[in-house]
Amino acid sequence: MANHKSSMKRIRQTEKRTERNRFYRTRLKNIVKAVRAAIDEGNKEAAATAMTVANQQIHKFVSKGILKKETASRKVSRLQKAVNGL
């Protein structure tokens, strides 16, 4: 356990950030899973709707610092390519 005041504060901050990042990463996985499920069903309308939500949310995560810009762009591109392939 940390003895310095600043170290204890850093531990508290890290725990908070870890919890926040875990929430957003889980949310990201569920969003991508929804798009993939619609693609697997072959439902083009549902896939397009899910893709719109995914695109917005993924770019929102970039602004929050959860994802890097390039990573988000790659994810969106691959999902969009799969949706367009229906």
C-alpha positions as a printed Julia matrix, in Angstrom:
86×3 Matrix{Float64}:
   0.0     0.0     0.0
   1.2     3.49   -0.81
   2.36    5.75    2.01
   2.44    9.11    0.26
  -0.64   11.23   -0.17
  -0.02   11.67   -3.87
   0.47    7.93   -4.38
  -2.81    7.17   -2.67
  -4.55    9.72   -4.88
  -3.02    8.18   -8.0
  -4.31    4.76   -6.92
  -7.82    6.18   -6.52
  -7.62    7.86   -9.92
  -6.37    4.67  -11.57
  -9.23    2.64  -10.09
 -11.75    5.19  -11.37
 -10.25    5.24  -14.86
 -10.01    1.45  -14.98
 -13.7     1.13  -14.13
 -14.65    3.75  -16.74
 -12.52    2.13  -19.44
 -13.94   -1.31  -18.64
 -17.46    0.06  -19.12
 -16.66    1.61  -22.5
 -14.72   -1.4   -23.79
 -17.57   -3.74  -22.87
 -20.01   -1.35  -24.56
 -17.82   -1.35  -27.67
 -17.77   -5.15  -27.81
 -21.57   -5.29  -27.51
 -22.02   -2.7   -30.26
 -19.76   -4.62  -32.64
 -21.46   -7.88  -31.68
 -24.86   -6.4   -32.61
 -23.62   -5.45  -36.08
 -22.02   -8.87  -36.59
 -25.21  -10.63  -35.47
 -27.3    -8.65  -37.97
 -24.79   -9.49  -40.71
 -24.86  -13.2   -39.83
 -28.67  -13.17  -39.99
 -28.45  -11.56  -43.42
 -30.77   -8.75  -42.32
 -29.54   -5.78  -44.34
 -31.82   -3.18  -42.71
 -30.93   -4.22  -39.16
 -27.25   -4.32  -40.09
 -27.42   -0.81  -41.55
 -29.2     0.52  -38.46
 -26.72   -1.17  -36.12
 -23.87    0.14  -38.24
 -25.11    3.71  -37.88
 -25.17    3.36  -34.11
 -21.77    1.65  -34.12
 -20.21    4.4   -36.23
 -21.47    7.13  -33.91
 -20.49    5.34  -30.72
 -17.03    4.28  -31.9
 -16.16    7.83  -32.89
 -17.56    9.07  -29.58
 -15.14    6.71  -27.81
 -12.28    8.33  -29.72
 -13.23   11.72  -28.31
 -13.3    10.22  -24.81
  -9.83    8.74  -25.28
 -10.96    5.11  -25.1
  -9.78    4.29  -28.63
  -7.15    5.74  -30.89
  -8.37    7.41  -34.06
  -6.75    4.84  -36.34
  -8.17    1.91  -34.38
 -11.67    3.34  -34.57
 -11.3     4.02  -38.25
 -10.16    0.44  -38.88
 -13.06   -1.03  -36.89
 -15.64    1.12  -38.66
 -14.13    0.35  -42.05
 -14.17   -3.41  -41.53
 -17.71   -3.39  -40.2
 -18.93   -1.18  -43.06
 -17.27   -3.44  -45.6
 -19.06   -6.43  -44.1
 -22.41   -4.6   -44.12
 -21.93   -3.54  -47.73
 -21.2    -7.15  -48.67
 -24.77   -8.19  -47.83
